[in-house]
Amino acid sequence: MNIRVLVMLSLLVGIGAVLHTVAPPFFFGMRPDMMLAMMFLGITLFPKAPYVLLLSLATGFIAALTTTVPGGQLANIIDKPLTAFAFFGLVLLTKKLSRYKFTQPVLAAIGTMISGSIFLSVVLYIIGLMEASFGVMFATVVLPAAAFNFIFVAIMYPIASKILQRTSLAKVAQPAPAVATKAD
């Protein structure tokens, strides 16, 4: 693992933690998870499995520490790694479409809906601490968060990728081309 990449990812997690802490709650103490947008940004900039695992675990634990939802601690720890690898799979599947302007924001919105579904399922059905229904919670918290993350990533991804292109991290962020070997 590249130390510079780890520093960049930790900065994204730190910014996400601040955004997550200051975001106002919408419904039943739930607030949109701004750490997701930063996690998605990190995954799109550095799409490698070890980085995704580390980023998802760090994001999950910090989100668990800052949550205001009853039972949200366990839900965040379960939700973030599952969401991160689902999002990572989407990034790999849409690699050929990544040059289009709205690919990353659309993926962020889809990833937010995946995360919200996992989080709500854990809180409502496994832990059983909330009285609201899944549909109401999804419509009042997850969909606005998905819209916000779409806009946030649409603004931040071009800026972050331009900054990355101007640094030595550009070589690390892009996967190395396959090397053909000659058989004897």
mmCIF file with all atom_site columns, C-alpha atoms in Angstrom:
data_model
loop_
_atom_site.group_PDB
_atom_site.id
_atom_site.type_symbol
_atom_site.label_atom_id
_atom_site.label_alt_id
_atom_site.label_comp_id
_atom_site.label_asym_id
_atom_site.label_entity_id
_atom_site.label_seq_id
_atom_site.pdbx_PDB_ins_code
_atom_site.Cartn_x
_atom_site.Cartn_y
_atom_site.Cartn_z
_atom_site.occupancy
_atom_site.B_iso_or_equiv
_atom_site.pdbx_formal_charge
_atom_site.auth_seq_id
_atom_site.auth_comp_id
_atom_site.auth_asym_id
_atom_site.auth_atom_id
_atom_site.pdbx_PDB_model_num
ATOM 1   C CA . MET A 1 1   ? 0.000   0.000   0.000   1.00 0.00 ? 1   MET A CA 1
ATOM 2   C CA . ASN A 1 2   ? 1.195   3.455   -0.894  1.00 0.00 ? 2   ASN A CA 1
ATOM 3   C CA . ILE A 1 3   ? 1.576   5.799   2.077   1.00 0.00 ? 3   ILE A CA 1
ATOM 4   C CA . ARG A 1 4   ? 0.508   8.816   0.002   1.00 0.00 ? 4   ARG A CA 1
ATOM 5   C CA . VAL A 1 5   ? -2.709  7.089   -0.969  1.00 0.00 ? 5   VAL A CA 1
ATOM 6   C CA . LEU A 1 6   ? -3.374  6.168   2.652   1.00 0.00 ? 6   LEU A CA 1
ATOM 7   C CA . VAL A 1 7   ? -2.870  9.807   3.664   1.00 0.00 ? 7   VAL A CA 1
ATOM 8   C CA . MET A 1 8   ? -5.288  10.943  0.947   1.00 0.00 ? 8   MET A CA 1
ATOM 9   C CA . LEU A 1 9   ? -7.862  8.366   2.032   1.00 0.00 ? 9   LEU A CA 1
ATOM 10  C CA . SER A 1 10  ? -7.499  9.385   5.682   1.00 0.00 ? 10  SER A CA 1
ATOM 11  C CA . LEU A 1 11  ? -8.100  13.000  4.683   1.00 0.00 ? 11  LEU A CA 1
ATOM 12  C CA . LEU A 1 12  ? -11.273 11.961  2.885   1.00 0.00 ? 12  LEU A CA 1
ATOM 13  C CA . VAL A 1 13  ? -12.423 10.010  5.954   1.00 0.00 ? 13  VAL A CA 1
ATOM 14  C CA . GLY A 1 14  ? -11.657 12.992  8.199   1.00 0.00 ? 14  GLY A CA 1
ATOM 15  C CA . ILE A 1 15  ? -13.586 15.391  5.988   1.00 0.00 ? 15  ILE A CA 1
ATOM 16  C CA . GLY A 1 16  ? -16.434 12.890  5.852   1.00 0.00 ? 16  GLY A CA 1
ATOM 17  C CA . ALA A 1 17  ? -16.461 12.619  9.646   1.00 0.00 ? 17  ALA A CA 1
ATOM 18  C CA . VAL A 1 18  ? -16.779 16.391  10.013  1.00 0.00 ? 18  VAL A CA 1
ATOM 19  C CA . LEU A 1 19  ? -19.574 16.523  7.427   1.00 0.00 ? 19  LEU A CA 1
ATOM 20  C CA . HIS A 1 20  ? -21.325 13.593  9.097   1.00 0.00 ? 20  HIS A CA 1
ATOM 21  C CA . THR A 1 21  ? -21.147 15.270  12.492  1.00 0.00 ? 21  THR A CA 1
ATOM 22  C CA . VAL A 1 22  ? -22.486 18.667  11.410  1.00 0.00 ? 22  VAL A CA 1
ATOM 23  C CA . ALA A 1 23  ? -25.294 17.389  9.147   1.00 0.00 ? 23  ALA A CA 1
ATOM 24  C CA . PRO A 1 24  ? -28.720 18.055  10.706  1.00 0.00 ? 24  PRO A CA 1
ATOM 25  C CA . PRO A 1 25  ? -30.985 15.065  11.447  1.00 0.00 ? 25  PRO A CA 1
ATOM 26  C CA . PHE A 1 26  ? -34.009 14.631  9.155   1.00 0.00 ? 26  PHE A CA 1
ATOM 27  C CA . PHE A 1 27  ? -36.280 11.986  10.638  1.00 0.00 ? 27  PHE A CA 1
ATOM 28  C CA . PHE A 1 28  ? -36.204 10.006  13.938  1.00 0.00 ? 28  PHE A CA 1
ATOM 29  C CA . GLY A 1 29  ? -32.702 11.343  14.621  1.00 0.00 ? 29  GLY A CA 1
ATOM 30  C CA . MET A 1 30  ? -31.392 9.982   11.316  1.00 0.00 ? 30  MET A CA 1
ATOM 31  C CA . ARG A 1 31  ? -29.208 12.213  9.224   1.00 0.00 ? 31  ARG A CA 1
ATOM 32  C CA . PRO A 1 32  ? -27.849 11.724  5.724   1.00 0.00 ? 32  PRO A CA 1
ATOM 33  C CA . ASP A 1 33  ? -24.502 9.960   5.858   1.00 0.00 ? 33  ASP A CA 1
ATOM 34  C CA . MET A 1 34  ? -22.033 12.393  4.337   1.00 0.00 ? 34  MET A CA 1
ATOM 35  C CA . MET A 1 35  ? -19.192 9.961   5.022   1.00 0.00 ? 35  MET A CA 1
ATOM 36  C CA . LEU A 1 36  ? -20.581 7.846   2.194   1.00 0.00 ? 36  LEU A CA 1
ATOM 37  C CA . ALA A 1 37  ? -19.848 10.504  -0.395  1.00 0.00 ? 37  ALA A CA 1
ATOM 38  C CA . MET A 1 38  ? -16.251 10.708  0.796   1.00 0.00 ? 38  MET A CA 1
ATOM 39  C CA . MET A 1 39  ? -15.941 6.919   0.853   1.00 0.00 ? 39  MET A CA 1
ATOM 40  C CA . PHE A 1 40  ? -17.322 6.757   -2.685  1.00 0.00 ? 40  PHE A CA 1
ATOM 41  C CA . LEU A 1 41  ? -14.915 9.470   -3.775  1.00 0.00 ? 41  LEU A CA 1
ATOM 42  C CA . GLY A 1 42  ? -12.014 7.491   -2.315  1.00 0.00 ? 42  GLY A CA 1
ATOM 43  C CA . ILE A 1 43  ? -13.115 4.303   -4.053  1.00 0.00 ? 43  ILE A CA 1
ATOM 44  C CA . THR A 1 44  ? -13.505 5.992   -7.440  1.00 0.00 ? 44  THR A CA 1
ATOM 45  C CA . LEU A 1 45  ? -10.102 7.674   -7.130  1.00 0.00 ? 45  LEU A CA 1
ATOM 46  C CA . PHE A 1 46  ? -8.253  4.580   -5.854  1.00 0.00 ? 46  PHE A CA 1
ATOM 47  C CA . PRO A 1 47  ? -10.182 1.510   -7.063  1.00 0.00 ? 47  PRO A CA 1
ATOM 48  C CA . LYS A 1 48  ? -8.160  -1.285  -5.469  1.00 0.00 ? 48  LYS A CA 1
ATOM 49  C CA . ALA A 1 49  ? -9.522  -3.901  -3.073  1.00 0.00 ? 49  ALA A CA 1
ATOM 50  C CA . PRO A 1 50  ? -7.058  -3.300  -0.185  1.00 0.00 ? 50  PRO A CA 1
ATOM 51  C CA . TYR A 1 51  ? -7.849  0.423   -0.217  1.00 0.00 ? 51  TYR A CA 1
ATOM 52  C CA . VAL A 1 52  ? -11.579 -0.293  -0.379  1.00 0.00 ? 52  VAL A CA 1
ATOM 53  C CA . LEU A 1 53  ? -11.367 -2.622  2.627   1.00 0.00 ? 53  LEU A CA 1
ATOM 54  C CA . LEU A 1 54  ? -9.355  -0.189  4.722   1.00 0.00 ? 54  LEU A CA 1
ATOM 55  C CA . LEU A 1 55  ? -11.505 2.778   3.724   1.00 0.00 ? 55  LEU A CA 1
ATOM 56  C CA . SER A 1 56  ? -14.746 0.928   4.461   1.00 0.00 ? 56  SER A CA 1
ATOM 57  C CA . LEU A 1 57  ? -13.607 -0.232  7.896   1.00 0.00 ? 57  LEU A CA 1
ATOM 58  C CA . ALA A 1 58  ? -12.377 3.232   8.886   1.00 0.00 ? 58  ALA A CA 1
ATOM 59  C CA . THR A 1 59  ? -15.549 4.847   7.592   1.00 0.00 ? 59  THR A CA 1
ATOM 60  C CA . GLY A 1 60  ? -17.743 2.292   9.351   1.00 0.00 ? 60  GLY A CA 1
ATOM 61  C CA . PHE A 1 61  ? -16.086 2.728   12.728  1.00 0.00 ? 61  PHE A CA 1
ATOM 62  C CA . ILE A 1 62  ? -16.050 6.516   12.580  1.00 0.00 ? 62  ILE A CA 1
ATOM 63  C CA . ALA A 1 63  ? -19.667 6.600   11.424  1.00 0.00 ? 63  ALA A CA 1
ATOM 64  C CA . ALA A 1 64  ? -20.515 4.279   14.320  1.00 0.00 ? 64  ALA A CA 1
ATOM 65  C CA . LEU A 1 65  ? -18.873 6.706   16.740  1.00 0.00 ? 65  LEU A CA 1
ATOM 66  C CA . THR A 1 66  ? -20.747 9.728   15.393  1.00 0.00 ? 66  THR A CA 1
ATOM 67  C CA . THR A 1 67  ? -24.201 8.265   14.744  1.00 0.00 ? 67  THR A CA 1
ATOM 68  C CA . THR A 1 68  ? -27.289 9.511   16.541  1.00 0.00 ? 68  THR A CA 1
ATOM 69  C CA . VAL A 1 69  ? -29.531 6.607   15.519  1.00 0.00 ? 69  VAL A CA 1
ATOM 70  C CA . PRO A 1 70  ? -30.378 4.023   18.185  1.00 0.00 ? 70  PRO A CA 1
ATOM 71  C CA . GLY A 1 71  ? -28.573 0.852   17.141  1.00 0.00 ? 71  GLY A CA 1
ATOM 72  C CA . GLY A 1 72  ? -26.698 2.736   14.435  1.00 0.00 ? 72  GLY A CA 1
ATOM 73  C CA . GLN A 1 73  ? -23.340 1.665   15.797  1.00 0.00 ? 73  GLN A CA 1
ATOM 74  C CA . LEU A 1 74  ? -23.747 -1.959  14.750  1.00 0.00 ? 74  LEU A CA 1
ATOM 75  C CA . ALA A 1 75  ? -25.606 -0.969  11.591  1.00 0.00 ? 75  ALA A CA 1
ATOM 76  C CA . ASN A 1 76  ? -22.745 1.289   10.427  1.00 0.00 ? 76  ASN A CA 1
ATOM 77  C CA . ILE A 1 77  ? -20.109 -1.364  11.069  1.00 0.00 ? 77  ILE A CA 1
ATOM 78  C CA . ILE A 1 78  ? -22.112 -3.881  9.009   1.00 0.00 ? 78  ILE A CA 1
ATOM 79  C CA . ASP A 1 79  ? -23.257 -1.419  6.351   1.00 0.00 ? 79  ASP A CA 1
ATOM 80  C CA . LYS A 1 80  ? -20.042 0.304   5.277   1.00 0.00 ? 80  LYS A CA 1
ATOM 81  C CA . PRO A 1 81  ? -17.938 -2.728  4.190   1.00 0.00 ? 81  PRO A CA 1
ATOM 82  C CA . LEU A 1 82  ? -20.884 -4.301  2.348   1.00 0.00 ? 82  LEU A CA 1
ATOM 83  C CA . THR A 1 83  ? -21.700 -1.019  0.626   1.00 0.00 ? 83  THR A CA 1
ATOM 84  C CA . ALA A 1 84  ? -18.060 -0.298  -0.206  1.00 0.00 ? 84  ALA A CA 1
ATOM 85  C CA . PHE A 1 85  ? -17.554 -3.592  -1.999  1.00 0.00 ? 85  PHE A CA 1
ATOM 86  C CA . ALA A 1 86  ? -20.910 -3.332  -3.788  1.00 0.00 ? 86  ALA A CA 1
ATOM 87  C CA . PHE A 1 87  ? -19.893 0.154   -4.923  1.00 0.00 ? 87  PHE A CA 1
ATOM 88  C CA . PHE A 1 88  ? -16.428 -1.132  -5.879  1.00 0.00 ? 88  PHE A CA 1
ATOM 89  C CA . GLY A 1 89  ? -18.119 -3.769  -8.026  1.00 0.00 ? 89  GLY A CA 1
ATOM 90  C CA . LEU A 1 90  ? -20.228 -1.085  -9.705  1.00 0.00 ? 90  LEU A CA 1
ATOM 91  C CA . VAL A 1 91  ? -17.106 1.005   -10.360 1.00 0.00 ? 91  VAL A CA 1
ATOM 92  C CA . LEU A 1 92  ? -15.385 -1.973  -11.973 1.00 0.00 ? 92  LEU A CA 1
ATOM 93  C CA . LEU A 1 93  ? -18.481 -2.840  -14.035 1.00 0.00 ? 93  LEU A CA 1
ATOM 94  C CA . THR A 1 94  ? -18.837 0.718   -15.343 1.00 0.00 ? 94  THR A CA 1
ATOM 95  C CA . LYS A 1 95  ? -15.141 1.302   -15.971 1.00 0.00 ? 95  LYS A CA 1
ATOM 96  C CA . LYS A 1 96  ? -15.723 1.931   -19.683 1.00 0.00 ? 96  LYS A CA 1
ATOM 97  C CA . LEU A 1 97  ? -18.361 4.553   -18.845 1.00 0.00 ? 97  LEU A CA 1
ATOM 98  C CA . SER A 1 98  ? -16.165 6.379   -16.329 1.00 0.00 ? 98  SER A CA 1
ATOM 99  C CA . ARG A 1 99  ? -15.162 9.047   -18.838 1.00 0.00 ? 99  ARG A CA 1
ATOM 100 C CA . TYR A 1 100 ? -18.725 10.369  -18.903 1.00 0.00 ? 100 TYR A CA 1
ATOM 101 C CA . LYS A 1 101 ? -19.480 13.310  -16.651 1.00 0.00 ? 101 LYS A CA 1
ATOM 102 C CA . PHE A 1 102 ? -22.292 11.821  -14.588 1.00 0.00 ? 102 PHE A CA 1
ATOM 103 C CA . THR A 1 103 ? -21.093 8.241   -14.147 1.00 0.00 ? 103 THR A CA 1
ATOM 104 C CA . GLN A 1 104 ? -19.546 8.792   -10.711 1.00 0.00 ? 104 GLN A CA 1
ATOM 105 C CA . PRO A 1 105 ? -22.462 10.877  -9.334  1.00 0.00 ? 105 PRO A CA 1
ATOM 106 C CA . VAL A 1 106 ? -25.001 8.284   -10.504 1.00 0.00 ? 106 VAL A CA 1
ATOM 107 C CA . LEU A 1 107 ? -22.922 5.537   -8.911  1.00 0.00 ? 107 LEU A CA 1
ATOM 108 C CA . ALA A 1 108 ? -22.773 7.576   -5.682  1.00 0.00 ? 108 ALA A CA 1
ATOM 109 C CA . ALA A 1 109 ? -26.564 7.892   -5.650  1.00 0.00 ? 109 ALA A CA 1
ATOM 110 C CA . ILE A 1 110 ? -26.979 4.154   -6.265  1.00 0.00 ? 110 ILE A CA 1
ATOM 111 C CA . GLY A 1 111 ? -24.376 3.396   -3.594  1.00 0.00 ? 111 GLY A CA 1
ATOM 112 C CA . THR A 1 112 ? -26.206 5.637   -1.129  1.00 0.00 ? 112 THR A CA 1
ATOM 113 C CA . MET A 1 113 ? -29.434 3.752   -1.779  1.00 0.00 ? 113 MET A CA 1
ATOM 114 C CA . ILE A 1 114 ? -27.635 0.428   -1.269  1.00 0.00 ? 114 ILE A CA 1
ATOM 115 C CA . SER A 1 115 ? -26.112 1.716   1.959   1.00 0.00 ? 115 SER A CA 1
ATOM 116 C CA . GLY A 1 116 ? -29.416 3.100   3.180   1.00 0.00 ? 116 GLY A CA 1
ATOM 117 C CA . SER A 1 117 ? -31.172 -0.180  2.469   1.00 0.00 ? 117 SER A CA 1
ATOM 118 C CA . ILE A 1 118 ? -28.572 -2.176  4.386   1.00 0.00 ? 118 ILE A CA 1
ATOM 119 C CA . PHE A 1 119 ? -28.505 0.314   7.272   1.00 0.00 ? 119 PHE A CA 1
ATOM 120 C CA . LEU A 1 120 ? -32.289 0.476   7.588   1.00 0.00 ? 120 LEU A CA 1
ATOM 121 C CA . SER A 1 121 ? -32.626 -3.303  7.336   1.00 0.00 ? 121 SER A CA 1
ATOM 122 C CA . VAL A 1 122 ? -30.172 -3.788  10.195  1.00 0.00 ? 122 VAL A CA 1
ATOM 123 C CA . VAL A 1 123 ? -31.734 -1.092  12.385  1.00 0.00 ? 123 VAL A CA 1
ATOM 124 C CA . LEU A 1 124 ? -35.373 -1.975  11.718  1.00 0.00 ? 124 LEU A CA 1
ATOM 125 C CA . TYR A 1 125 ? -35.351 -5.747  11.334  1.00 0.00 ? 125 TYR A CA 1
ATOM 126 C CA . ILE A 1 126 ? -32.250 -7.121  13.077  1.00 0.00 ? 126 ILE A CA 1
ATOM 127 C CA . ILE A 1 127 ? -31.945 -4.706  15.990  1.00 0.00 ? 127 ILE A CA 1
ATOM 128 C CA . GLY A 1 128 ? -35.616 -3.660  15.970  1.00 0.00 ? 128 GLY A CA 1
ATOM 129 C CA . LEU A 1 129 ? -35.154 -0.366  17.815  1.00 0.00 ? 129 LEU A CA 1
ATOM 130 C CA . MET A 1 130 ? -37.112 1.953   15.529  1.00 0.00 ? 130 MET A CA 1
ATOM 131 C CA . GLU A 1 131 ? -40.854 2.233   15.115  1.00 0.00 ? 131 GLU A CA 1
ATOM 132 C CA . ALA A 1 132 ? -40.991 3.664   11.568  1.00 0.00 ? 132 ALA A CA 1
ATOM 133 C CA . SER A 1 133 ? -41.470 1.598   8.428   1.00 0.00 ? 133 SER A CA 1
ATOM 134 C CA . PHE A 1 134 ? -38.755 0.885   5.905   1.00 0.00 ? 134 PHE A CA 1
ATOM 135 C CA . GLY A 1 135 ? -40.533 2.771   3.114   1.00 0.00 ? 135 GLY A CA 1
ATOM 136 C CA . VAL A 1 136 ? -41.020 5.928   5.160   1.00 0.00 ? 136 VAL A CA 1
ATOM 137 C CA . MET A 1 137 ? -37.421 5.914   6.359   1.00 0.00 ? 137 MET A CA 1
ATOM 138 C CA . PHE A 1 138 ? -36.129 5.237   2.857   1.00 0.00 ? 138 PHE A CA 1
ATOM 139 C CA . ALA A 1 139 ? -38.180 8.059   1.359   1.00 0.00 ? 139 ALA A CA 1
ATOM 140 C CA . THR A 1 140 ? -37.432 10.633  4.072   1.00 0.00 ? 140 THR A CA 1
ATOM 141 C CA . VAL A 1 141 ? -33.758 9.937   4.759   1.00 0.00 ? 141 VAL A CA 1
ATOM 142 C CA . VAL A 1 142 ? -32.130 7.767   2.092   1.00 0.00 ? 142 VAL A CA 1
ATOM 143 C CA . LEU A 1 143 ? -33.520 9.429   -1.045  1.00 0.00 ? 143 LEU A CA 1
ATOM 144 C CA . PRO A 1 144 ? -32.586 12.981  0.070   1.00 0.00 ? 144 PRO A CA 1
ATOM 145 C CA . ALA A 1 145 ? -29.127 11.675  1.043   1.00 0.00 ? 145 ALA A CA 1
ATOM 146 C CA . ALA A 1 146 ? -28.804 10.025  -2.389  1.00 0.00 ? 146 ALA A CA 1
ATOM 147 C CA . ALA A 1 147 ? -29.711 13.309  -4.074  1.00 0.00 ? 147 ALA A CA 1
ATOM 148 C CA . PHE A 1 148 ? -27.213 15.195  -1.922  1.00 0.00 ? 148 PHE A CA 1
ATOM 149 C CA . ASN A 1 149 ? -24.447 12.661  -2.596  1.00 0.00 ? 149 ASN A CA 1
ATOM 150 C CA . PHE A 1 150 ? -25.192 12.863  -6.335  1.00 0.00 ? 150 PHE A CA 1
ATOM 151 C CA . ILE A 1 151 ? -24.691 16.649  -6.267  1.00 0.00 ? 151 ILE A CA 1
ATOM 152 C CA . PHE A 1 152 ? -21.706 16.459  -3.909  1.00 0.00 ? 152 PHE A CA 1
ATOM 153 C CA . VAL A 1 153 ? -19.841 13.882  -6.009  1.00 0.00 ? 153 VAL A CA 1
ATOM 154 C CA . ALA A 1 154 ? -20.750 15.738  -9.227  1.00 0.00 ? 154 ALA A CA 1
ATOM 155 C CA . ILE A 1 155 ? -18.969 18.788  -7.808  1.00 0.00 ? 155 ILE A CA 1
ATOM 156 C CA . MET A 1 156 ? -16.117 17.121  -5.926  1.00 0.00 ? 156 MET A CA 1
ATOM 157 C CA . TYR A 1 157 ? -15.040 14.319  -8.294  1.00 0.00 ? 157 TYR A CA 1
ATOM 158 C CA . PRO A 1 158 ? -13.823 16.592  -11.114 1.00 0.00 ? 158 PRO A CA 1
ATOM 159 C CA . ILE A 1 159 ? -11.941 18.749  -8.605  1.00 0.00 ? 159 ILE A CA 1
ATOM 160 C CA . ALA A 1 160 ? -10.351 15.774  -6.852  1.00 0.00 ? 160 ALA A CA 1
ATOM 161 C CA . SER A 1 161 ? -9.389  14.064  -10.116 1.00 0.00 ? 161 SER A CA 1
ATOM 162 C CA . LYS A 1 162 ? -7.780  17.282  -11.457 1.00 0.00 ? 162 LYS A CA 1
ATOM 163 C CA . ILE A 1 163 ? -5.790  17.640  -8.239  1.00 0.00 ? 163 ILE A CA 1
ATOM 164 C CA . LEU A 1 164 ? -4.767  13.998  -8.465  1.00 0.00 ? 164 LEU A CA 1
ATOM 165 C CA . GLN A 1 165 ? -3.604  14.431  -12.073 1.00 0.00 ? 165 GLN A CA 1
ATOM 166 C CA . ARG A 1 166 ? -1.257  17.214  -10.985 1.00 0.00 ? 166 ARG A CA 1
ATOM 167 C CA . THR A 1 167 ? 0.373   15.154  -8.243  1.00 0.00 ? 167 THR A CA 1
ATOM 168 C CA . SER A 1 168 ? 2.476   12.050  -8.151  1.00 0.00 ? 168 SER A CA 1
ATOM 169 C CA . LEU A 1 169 ? -0.600  10.107  -7.015  1.00 0.00 ? 169 LEU A CA 1
ATOM 170 C CA . ALA A 1 170 ? -1.911  10.023  -10.594 1.00 0.00 ? 170 ALA A CA 1
ATOM 171 C CA . LYS A 1 171 ? 0.174   6.924   -11.322 1.00 0.00 ? 171 LYS A CA 1
ATOM 172 C CA . VAL A 1 172 ? -1.127  5.179   -8.213  1.00 0.00 ? 172 VAL A CA 1
ATOM 173 C CA . ALA A 1 173 ? -4.774  6.077   -8.807  1.00 0.00 ? 173 ALA A CA 1
ATOM 174 C CA . GLN A 1 174 ? -4.892  4.545   -12.256 1.00 0.00 ? 174 GLN A CA 1
ATOM 175 C CA . PRO A 1 175 ? -4.557  0.776   -12.540 1.00 0.00 ? 175 PRO A CA 1
ATOM 176 C CA . ALA A 1 176 ? -1.352  -0.363  -14.226 1.00 0.00 ? 176 ALA A CA 1
ATOM 177 C CA . PRO A 1 177 ? -1.736  -1.699  -17.762 1.00 0.00 ? 177 PRO A CA 1
ATOM 178 C CA . ALA A 1 178 ? -1.536  -5.446  -18.205 1.00 0.00 ? 178 ALA A CA 1
ATOM 179 C CA . VAL A 1 179 ? 1.881   -6.715  -19.191 1.00 0.00 ? 179 VAL A CA 1
ATOM 180 C CA . ALA A 1 180 ? 2.013   -9.409  -21.823 1.00 0.00 ? 180 ALA A CA 1
ATOM 181 C CA . THR A 1 181 ? 4.472   -12.194 -21.127 1.00 0.00 ? 181 THR A CA 1
ATOM 182 C CA . LYS A 1 182 ? 6.204   -14.228 -23.737 1.00 0.00 ? 182 LYS A CA 1
ATOM 183 C CA . ALA A 1 183 ? 5.948   -18.004 -23.417 1.00 0.00 ? 183 ALA A CA 1
ATOM 184 C CA . ASP A 1 184 ? 9.162   -20.016 -23.902 1.00 0.00 ? 184 ASP A CA 1
#
